[in-house]
Amino acid sequence: MNVARTGHIASTLANGLVLVTGGENSSNYYNSAELYNSSTGTWTITGSMNATRVGHAVSILANGSVLVAGGLSDTSPYFNSAELYNPSTGTWTTTGSMNVGRYRHTALTLANGKVLVAGGTDINGVPLNSAELYNPSTGTWTTTVNMSIARSDHTASTLANGSVLIAGGLSSSGSYFTYLNSAELYNPSTGNWTTAGSMSATRYWHTASILANGSVLVAGGLGDSSTYLNSAELYNPLTRTWTTTGSMSSTRYVHTASILANGAVLVAGGTSGGRPLNSAELYNPSTGTWTTTVNMSIARNGHIATTLANGKVLVAGGQSNSSNFLNSAELY
C-alpha cells in the first residue's frame, strides 16, 4: 500500500477493485483511501474521505457506492458523520449523519437496500445498544429498535433469510467492562430484535464467517479476564442454537477470516500472548477441524483480508509490533 496503516477497512467494489479506507499509525489518523487492482497487483491512491477515521464501519450499497459511517477522528472523537464513495469518479461526498456518534460498531446492507448500524462505543467510551437505519434513497438515518444489550467489538452476519446475527462483544456494568457470549437477531421486516442463544464462551475481537450451509462460524477472540481463545463454535440459523466445533491450533484475536472458493475458512495472523502472529490455518466445514497452512511472510495483527475474484486472499497492512505499522501486502 502507499500508506502504512492499521484499523483500516477493505471493501470489494463491483469492478473487482479493493477499496481500503482510513486507519491509523502511531501518530496519525488517516482520511486517505487507496485501490488494489488484482489484475496488475498494484495500489493506486484514490480520493480522500472528508474526515480522518479509524474504527469506522463500511457498507456497499445496491448502486455500488460505498457508505462509510462514524469512527474515531483526530478532529471529532466518536463522531456521527457519514460519507459516500463513488467508484466511477473516485470521489467522496457527505451524506446524512447518524443520530448517535459511534466507534467500533457494525454496518450491514440489508436485502431492502437499507444499512443497519448497531452498537459501538459512544463519546464517553460506553458501549451502545442503539441501532439505526440508513436510507440510500433519501440519504437520511432513522432509529430502529435497540438491541437487548449494549455492545461494541461484536460481529454482525447476514443470514440466508435476511436476518442479521449479532454475537459477542464488550458491554459495561457501571465502571467495568463485561465480555458477552450472548447473541441476538434483527428482523428487517419487523424492525425487532430477538435472542439467538448464547455462545459457549464470552468473546470479542473474534471473527464470524458464513459457511456454504448457512451456519455461522465464530472463532477466537478475547474472553473473560482477557483470556486468549482458540475455541470455535457454530450457529445454526434453523435451530437458533450454538454448538462447539474443532479448536484452532493457536489462540488469536484481531485476526482475519476469509471464505475460500472451496468453502474452507482461512484464518490469518492476529495476536496471541501479546505478540503478533504470522501463522495461518484452515477450517474444513465438512470435518469440523483445523489444519495449519503456510505462514504469512510477516507477523501482523489489525490487518485486512479480502477474498478476490481470482480466488486468492489479499492481506494488507496491520502491525508487526507496537511501533511497526505495515504497508506491505501479500497473497494466499
mmCIF file of N, CA and C in Angstrom, residues 239-327:
data_model
loop_
_atom_site.group_PDB
_atom_site.id
_atom_site.type_symbol
_atom_site.label_atom_id
_atom_site.label_comp_id
_atom_site.label_asym_id
_atom_site.label_seq_id
_atom_site.Cartn_x
_atom_site.Cartn_y
_atom_site.Cartn_z
ATOM 1 N N THR A 239 -32.135 -23.818 14.037
ATOM 2 C CA THR A 239 -32.471 -24.173 15.422
ATOM 3 C C THR A 239 -32.173 -23.048 16.400
ATOM 4 N N ARG A 240 -31.474 -22.017 15.904
ATOM 5 C CA ARG A 240 -31.048 -20.884 16.751
ATOM 6 C C ARG A 240 -30.228 -21.362 17.947
ATOM 7 N N THR A 241 -29.360 -22.311 17.678
ATOM 8 C CA THR A 241 -28.512 -22.862 18.738
ATOM 9 C C THR A 241 -27.049 -22.808 18.327
ATOM 10 N N TRP A 242 -26.184 -22.843 19.335
ATOM 11 C CA TRP A 242 -24.736 -22.844 19.152
ATOM 12 C C TRP A 242 -24.173 -24.209 19.543
ATOM 13 N N THR A 243 -23.215 -24.688 18.788
ATOM 14 C CA THR A 243 -22.501 -25.915 19.144
ATOM 15 C C THR A 243 -21.010 -25.680 18.943
ATOM 16 N N THR A 244 -20.208 -26.279 19.800
ATOM 17 C CA THR A 244 -18.762 -26.135 19.647
ATOM 18 C C THR A 244 -18.288 -26.970 18.464
ATOM 19 N N THR A 245 -17.214 -26.529 17.861
ATOM 20 C CA THR A 245 -16.563 -27.269 16.787
ATOM 21 C C THR A 245 -15.077 -27.325 17.111
ATOM 22 N N GLY A 246 -14.280 -27.879 16.219
ATOM 23 C CA GLY A 246 -12.854 -28.003 16.488
ATOM 24 C C GLY A 246 -12.195 -26.687 16.829
ATOM 25 N N SER A 247 -11.193 -26.721 17.686
ATOM 26 C CA SER A 247 -10.457 -25.514 18.089
ATOM 27 C C SER A 247 -9.272 -25.266 17.162
ATOM 28 N N MET A 248 -8.951 -23.994 16.960
ATOM 29 C CA MET A 248 -7.763 -23.639 16.194
ATOM 30 C C MET A 248 -6.515 -24.136 16.918
ATOM 31 N N SER A 249 -5.431 -24.277 16.193
ATOM 32 C CA SER A 249 -4.180 -24.731 16.813
ATOM 33 C C SER A 249 -3.537 -23.628 17.634
ATOM 34 N N SER A 250 -3.901 -22.376 17.337
ATOM 35 C CA SER A 250 -3.328 -21.244 18.067
ATOM 36 C C SER A 250 -4.428 -20.350 18.597
ATOM 37 N N THR A 251 -4.243 -19.814 19.802
ATOM 38 C CA THR A 251 -5.132 -18.764 20.279
ATOM 39 C C THR A 251 -4.851 -17.512 19.462
ATOM 40 N N ARG A 252 -5.892 -16.698 19.211
ATOM 41 C CA ARG A 252 -5.676 -15.467 18.452
ATOM 42 C C ARG A 252 -6.882 -14.545 18.553
ATOM 43 N N TYR A 253 -6.588 -13.241 18.492
ATOM 44 C CA TYR A 253 -7.631 -12.224 18.365
ATOM 45 C C TYR A 253 -7.114 -11.121 17.449
ATOM 46 N N VAL A 254 -8.009 -10.213 17.023
ATOM 47 C CA VAL A 254 -7.748 -9.232 15.951
ATOM 48 C C VAL A 254 -7.068 -9.893 14.750
ATOM 49 N N HIS A 255 -7.533 -11.082 14.427
ATOM 50 C CA HIS A 255 -7.116 -11.817 13.249
ATOM 51 C C HIS A 255 -8.124 -11.568 12.127
ATOM 52 N N THR A 256 -7.950 -12.243 11.013
ATOM 53 C CA THR A 256 -8.926 -12.161 9.921
ATOM 54 C C THR A 256 -9.393 -13.563 9.563
ATOM 55 N N ALA A 257 -10.578 -13.632 8.956
ATOM 56 C CA ALA A 257 -11.133 -14.901 8.486
ATOM 57 C C ALA A 257 -11.728 -14.677 7.098
ATOM 58 N N SER A 258 -11.374 -15.526 6.167
ATOM 59 C CA SER A 258 -11.808 -15.375 4.770
ATOM 60 C C SER A 258 -12.358 -16.700 4.251
ATOM 61 N N ILE A 259 -13.461 -16.621 3.510
ATOM 62 C CA ILE A 259 -14.048 -17.805 2.893
ATOM 63 C C ILE A 259 -13.367 -18.061 1.555
ATOM 64 N N LEU A 260 -12.859 -19.267 1.365
ATOM 65 C CA LEU A 260 -12.218 -19.630 0.112
ATOM 66 C C LEU A 260 -13.231 -20.232 -0.862
ATOM 67 N N ALA A 261 -12.827 -20.364 -2.116
ATOM 68 C CA ALA A 261 -13.722 -20.875 -3.152
ATOM 69 C C ALA A 261 -14.191 -22.294 -2.859
ATOM 70 N N ASN A 262 -13.380 -23.072 -2.159
ATOM 71 C CA ASN A 262 -13.758 -24.457 -1.844
ATOM 72 C C ASN A 262 -14.591 -24.573 -0.566
ATOM 73 N N GLY A 263 -14.940 -23.431 0.033
ATOM 74 C CA GLY A 263 -15.777 -23.433 1.223
ATOM 75 C C GLY A 263 -15.021 -23.429 2.529
ATOM 76 N N ALA A 264 -13.704 -23.664 2.476
ATOM 77 C CA ALA A 264 -12.889 -23.625 3.691
ATOM 78 C C ALA A 264 -12.761 -22.181 4.180
ATOM 79 N N VAL A 265 -12.400 -22.035 5.454
ATOM 80 C CA VAL A 265 -12.200 -20.713 6.049
ATOM 81 C C VAL A 265 -10.725 -20.555 6.391
ATOM 82 N N LEU A 266 -10.117 -19.502 5.854
ATOM 83 C CA LEU A 266 -8.721 -19.192 6.131
ATOM 84 C C LEU A 266 -8.645 -18.148 7.233
ATOM 85 N N VAL A 267 -8.004 -18.504 8.342
ATOM 86 C CA VAL A 267 -7.760 -17.565 9.439
ATOM 87 C C VAL A 267 -6.279 -17.209 9.415
ATOM 88 N N ALA A 268 -5.973 -15.911 9.534
ATOM 89 C CA ALA A 268 -4.582 -15.479 9.396
ATOM 90 C C ALA A 268 -4.224 -14.414 10.421
ATOM 91 N N GLY A 269 -3.011 -14.542 10.968
ATOM 92 C CA GLY A 269 -2.458 -13.519 11.835
ATOM 93 C C GLY A 269 -3.207 -13.328 13.133
ATOM 94 N N GLY A 270 -3.170 -12.087 13.621
ATOM 95 C CA GLY A 270 -3.765 -11.769 14.904
ATOM 96 C C GLY A 270 -2.719 -11.681 15.991
ATOM 97 N N THR A 271 -3.189 -11.702 17.230
ATOM 98 C CA THR A 271 -2.313 -11.597 18.390
ATOM 99 C C THR A 271 -2.566 -12.770 19.320
ATOM 100 N N SER A 272 -1.496 -13.292 19.911
ATOM 101 C CA SER A 272 -1.600 -14.344 20.920
ATOM 102 C C SER A 272 -0.521 -14.101 21.963
ATOM 103 N N GLY A 273 -0.918 -14.062 23.227
ATOM 104 C CA GLY A 273 0.066 -13.847 24.278
ATOM 105 C C GLY A 273 0.802 -12.534 24.159
ATOM 106 N N GLY A 274 0.155 -11.542 23.556
ATOM 107 C CA GLY A 274 0.774 -10.226 23.427
ATOM 108 C C GLY A 274 1.699 -10.068 22.238
ATOM 109 N N ARG A 275 1.781 -11.079 21.381
ATOM 110 C CA ARG A 275 2.673 -10.984 20.221
ATOM 111 C C ARG A 275 1.900 -11.243 18.933
ATOM 112 N N PRO A 276 2.196 -10.461 17.888
ATOM 113 C CA PRO A 276 1.563 -10.701 16.589
ATOM 114 C C PRO A 276 1.962 -12.058 16.016
ATOM 115 N N LEU A 277 1.080 -12.620 15.212
ATOM 116 C CA LEU A 277 1.283 -13.946 14.627
ATOM 117 C C LEU A 277 1.456 -13.854 13.112
ATOM 118 N N ASN A 278 2.274 -14.755 12.571
ATOM 119 C CA ASN A 278 2.324 -14.900 11.114
ATOM 120 C C ASN A 278 1.655 -16.184 10.667
ATOM 121 N N SER A 279 1.164 -16.959 11.621
ATOM 122 C CA SER A 279 0.582 -18.265 11.306
ATOM 123 C C SER A 279 -0.796 -18.130 10.670
ATOM 124 N N ALA A 280 -1.170 -19.160 9.948
ATOM 125 C CA ALA A 280 -2.478 -19.228 9.301
ATOM 126 C C ALA A 280 -2.976 -20.666 9.384
ATOM 127 N N GLU A 281 -4.279 -20.819 9.389
ATOM 128 C CA GLU A 281 -4.863 -22.159 9.439
ATOM 129 C C GLU A 281 -6.193 -22.190 8.709
ATOM 130 N N LEU A 282 -6.599 -23.401 8.357
ATOM 131 C CA LEU A 282 -7.799 -23.600 7.547
ATOM 132 C C LEU A 282 -8.824 -24.434 8.311
ATOM 133 N N TYR A 283 -10.082 -23.974 8.255
ATOM 134 C CA TYR A 283 -11.188 -24.734 8.835
ATOM 135 C C TYR A 283 -11.920 -25.475 7.732
ATOM 136 N N ASN A 284 -12.131 -26.763 7.942
ATOM 137 C CA ASN A 284 -12.864 -27.600 6.995
ATOM 138 C C ASN A 284 -14.280 -27.821 7.525
ATOM 139 N N PRO A 285 -15.280 -27.214 6.912
ATOM 140 C CA PRO A 285 -16.660 -27.355 7.422
ATOM 141 C C PRO A 285 -17.173 -28.788 7.389
ATOM 142 N N SER A 286 -16.636 -29.608 6.499
ATOM 143 C CA SER A 286 -17.112 -30.989 6.394
ATOM 144 C C SER A 286 -16.679 -31.846 7.573
ATOM 145 N N THR A 287 -15.486 -31.550 8.107
ATOM 146 C CA THR A 287 -14.952 -32.356 9.210
ATOM 147 C C THR A 287 -14.976 -31.614 10.541
ATOM 148 N N GLY A 288 -15.162 -30.293 10.493
ATOM 149 C CA GLY A 288 -15.146 -29.509 11.729
ATOM 150 C C GLY A 288 -13.773 -29.414 12.354
ATOM 151 N N THR A 289 -12.737 -29.513 11.528
ATOM 152 C CA THR A 289 -11.365 -29.498 12.040
ATOM 153 C C THR A 289 -10.536 -28.406 11.362
ATOM 154 N N TRP A 290 -9.431 -28.056 12.031
ATOM 155 C CA TRP A 290 -8.492 -27.051 11.541
ATOM 156 C C TRP A 290 -7.165 -27.717 11.178
ATOM 157 N N THR A 291 -6.536 -27.220 10.142
ATOM 158 C CA THR A 291 -5.187 -27.647 9.784
ATOM 159 C C THR A 291 -4.345 -26.404 9.528
ATOM 160 N N THR A 292 -3.086 -26.457 9.923
ATOM 161 C CA THR A 292 -2.209 -25.317 9.674
ATOM 162 C C THR A 292 -1.872 -25.259 8.190
ATOM 163 N N THR A 293 -1.614 -24.064 7.713
ATOM 164 C CA THR A 293 -1.200 -23.868 6.332
ATOM 165 C C THR A 293 0.037 -22.970 6.340
ATOM 166 N N VAL A 294 0.494 -22.565 5.194
ATOM 167 C CA VAL A 294 1.734 -21.791 5.087
ATOM 168 C C VAL A 294 1.615 -20.479 5.861
ATOM 169 N N ASN A 295 2.668 -20.118 6.574
ATOM 170 C CA ASN A 295 2.691 -18.852 7.312
ATOM 171 C C ASN A 295 2.756 -17.660 6.367
ATOM 172 N N MET A 296 2.223 -16.532 6.816
ATOM 173 C CA MET A 296 2.452 -15.286 6.116
ATOM 174 C C MET A 296 3.934 -14.928 6.188
ATOM 175 N N SER A 297 4.373 -14.039 5.314
ATOM 176 C CA SER A 297 5.789 -13.671 5.289
ATOM 177 C C SER A 297 6.173 -12.795 6.481
ATOM 178 N N ILE A 298 5.160 -12.165 7.106
ATOM 179 C CA ILE A 298 5.430 -11.305 8.252
ATOM 180 C C ILE A 298 4.267 -11.426 9.238
ATOM 181 N N ALA A 299 4.592 -11.378 10.524
ATOM 182 C CA ALA A 299 3.549 -11.396 11.549
ATOM 183 C C ALA A 299 2.772 -10.095 11.492
ATOM 184 N N ARG A 300 1.458 -10.188 11.642
ATOM 185 C CA ARG A 300 0.646 -8.969 11.609
ATOM 186 C C ARG A 300 -0.672 -9.164 12.338
ATOM 187 N N ASN A 301 -1.136 -8.079 12.962
ATOM 188 C CA ASN A 301 -2.494 -8.012 13.501
ATOM 189 C C ASN A 301 -3.104 -6.684 13.083
ATOM 190 N N GLY A 302 -4.421 -6.568 13.217
ATOM 191 C CA GLY A 302 -5.086 -5.340 12.801
ATOM 192 C C GLY A 302 -5.005 -5.094 11.311
ATOM 193 N N HIS A 303 -4.818 -6.150 10.533
ATOM 194 C CA HIS A 303 -4.727 -6.063 9.084
ATOM 195 C C HIS A 303 -6.103 -6.288 8.460
ATOM 196 N N ILE A 304 -6.158 -6.275 7.142
ATOM 197 C CA ILE A 304 -7.383 -6.632 6.417
ATOM 198 C C ILE A 304 -7.110 -7.881 5.587
ATOM 199 N N ALA A 305 -8.176 -8.615 5.291
ATOM 200 C CA ALA A 305 -8.079 -9.763 4.390
ATOM 201 C C ALA A 305 -9.330 -9.798 3.532
ATOM 202 N N THR A 306 -9.141 -9.964 2.239
ATOM 203 C CA THR A 306 -10.246 -9.956 1.285
ATOM 204 C C THR A 306 -10.057 -11.067 0.260
ATOM 205 N N THR A 307 -11.102 -11.860 0.040
ATOM 206 C CA THR A 307 -11.054 -12.887 -0.997
ATOM 207 C C THR A 307 -11.330 -12.233 -2.349
ATOM 208 N N LEU A 308 -10.407 -12.394 -3.280
ATOM 209 C CA LEU A 308 -10.503 -11.769 -4.586
ATOM 210 C C LEU A 308 -11.287 -12.649 -5.565
ATOM 211 N N ALA A 309 -11.665 -12.055 -6.686
ATOM 212 C CA ALA A 309 -12.434 -12.784 -7.696
ATOM 213 C C ALA A 309 -11.645 -13.966 -8.259
ATOM 214 N N ASN A 310 -10.314 -13.879 -8.234
ATOM 215 C CA ASN A 310 -9.489 -14.966 -8.755
ATOM 216 C C ASN A 310 -9.274 -16.083 -7.730
ATOM 217 N N GLY A 311 -9.904 -15.952 -6.558
ATOM 218 C CA GLY A 311 -9.823 -16.980 -5.532
ATOM 219 C C GLY A 311 -8.725 -16.779 -4.516
ATOM 220 N N LYS A 312 -7.786 -15.885 -4.813
ATOM 221 C CA LYS A 312 -6.712 -15.614 -3.869
ATOM 222 C C LYS A 312 -7.220 -14.716 -2.733
ATOM 223 N N VAL A 313 -6.486 -14.699 -1.623
ATOM 224 C CA VAL A 313 -6.833 -13.838 -0.492
ATOM 225 C C VAL A 313 -5.765 -12.770 -0.346
ATOM 226 N N LEU A 314 -6.205 -11.525 -0.359
ATOM 227 C CA LEU A 314 -5.317 -10.379 -0.177
ATOM 228 C C LEU A 314 -5.263 -10.002 1.297
ATOM 229 N N VAL A 315 -4.061 -9.947 1.862
ATOM 230 C CA VAL A 315 -3.842 -9.481 3.224
ATOM 231 C C VAL A 315 -2.982 -8.223 3.135
ATOM 232 N N ALA A 316 -3.344 -7.173 3.883
ATOM 233 C CA ALA A 316 -2.609 -5.914 3.762
ATOM 234 C C ALA A 316 -2.606 -5.137 5.070
ATOM 235 N N GLY A 317 -1.451 -4.504 5.332
ATOM 236 C CA GLY A 317 -1.327 -3.603 6.470
ATOM 237 C C GLY A 317 -1.289 -4.298 7.808
ATOM 238 N N GLY A 318 -1.626 -3.533 8.852
ATOM 239 C CA GLY A 318 -1.598 -4.034 10.217
ATOM 240 C C GLY A 318 -0.334 -3.618 10.943
ATOM 241 N N GLN A 319 -0.050 -4.316 12.036
ATOM 242 C CA GLN A 319 1.135 -4.059 12.843
ATOM 243 C C GLN A 319 1.902 -5.354 13.059
ATOM 244 N N SER A 320 3.241 -5.259 13.051
ATOM 245 C CA SER A 320 4.068 -6.411 13.387
ATOM 246 C C SER A 320 4.592 -6.323 14.813
ATOM 247 N N ASN A 321 4.505 -5.150 15.413
ATOM 248 C CA ASN A 321 4.725 -4.933 16.842
ATOM 249 C C ASN A 321 4.107 -3.592 17.190
ATOM 250 N N SER A 322 4.258 -3.140 18.431
ATOM 251 C CA SER A 322 3.548 -1.935 18.871
ATOM 252 C C SER A 322 3.970 -0.678 18.136
ATOM 253 N N SER A 323 5.135 -0.692 17.527
ATOM 254 C CA SER A 323 5.628 0.527 16.869
ATOM 255 C C SER A 323 5.852 0.376 15.373
ATOM 256 N N ASN A 324 5.671 -0.841 14.843
ATOM 257 C CA ASN A 324 5.929 -1.074 13.425
ATOM 258 C C ASN A 324 4.619 -1.264 12.672
ATOM 259 N N PHE A 325 4.204 -0.217 11.971
ATOM 260 C CA PHE A 325 2.980 -0.255 11.176
ATOM 261 C C PHE A 325 3.343 -0.618 9.741
ATOM 262 N N LEU A 326 2.510 -1.458 9.141
ATOM 263 C CA LEU A 326 2.870 -2.087 7.873
ATOM 264 C C LEU A 326 2.108 -1.503 6.683
ATOM 265 N N ASN A 327 2.810 -1.375 5.563
ATOM 266 C CA ASN A 327 2.142 -1.069 4.293
ATOM 267 C C ASN A 327 2.242 -2.257 3.342
#
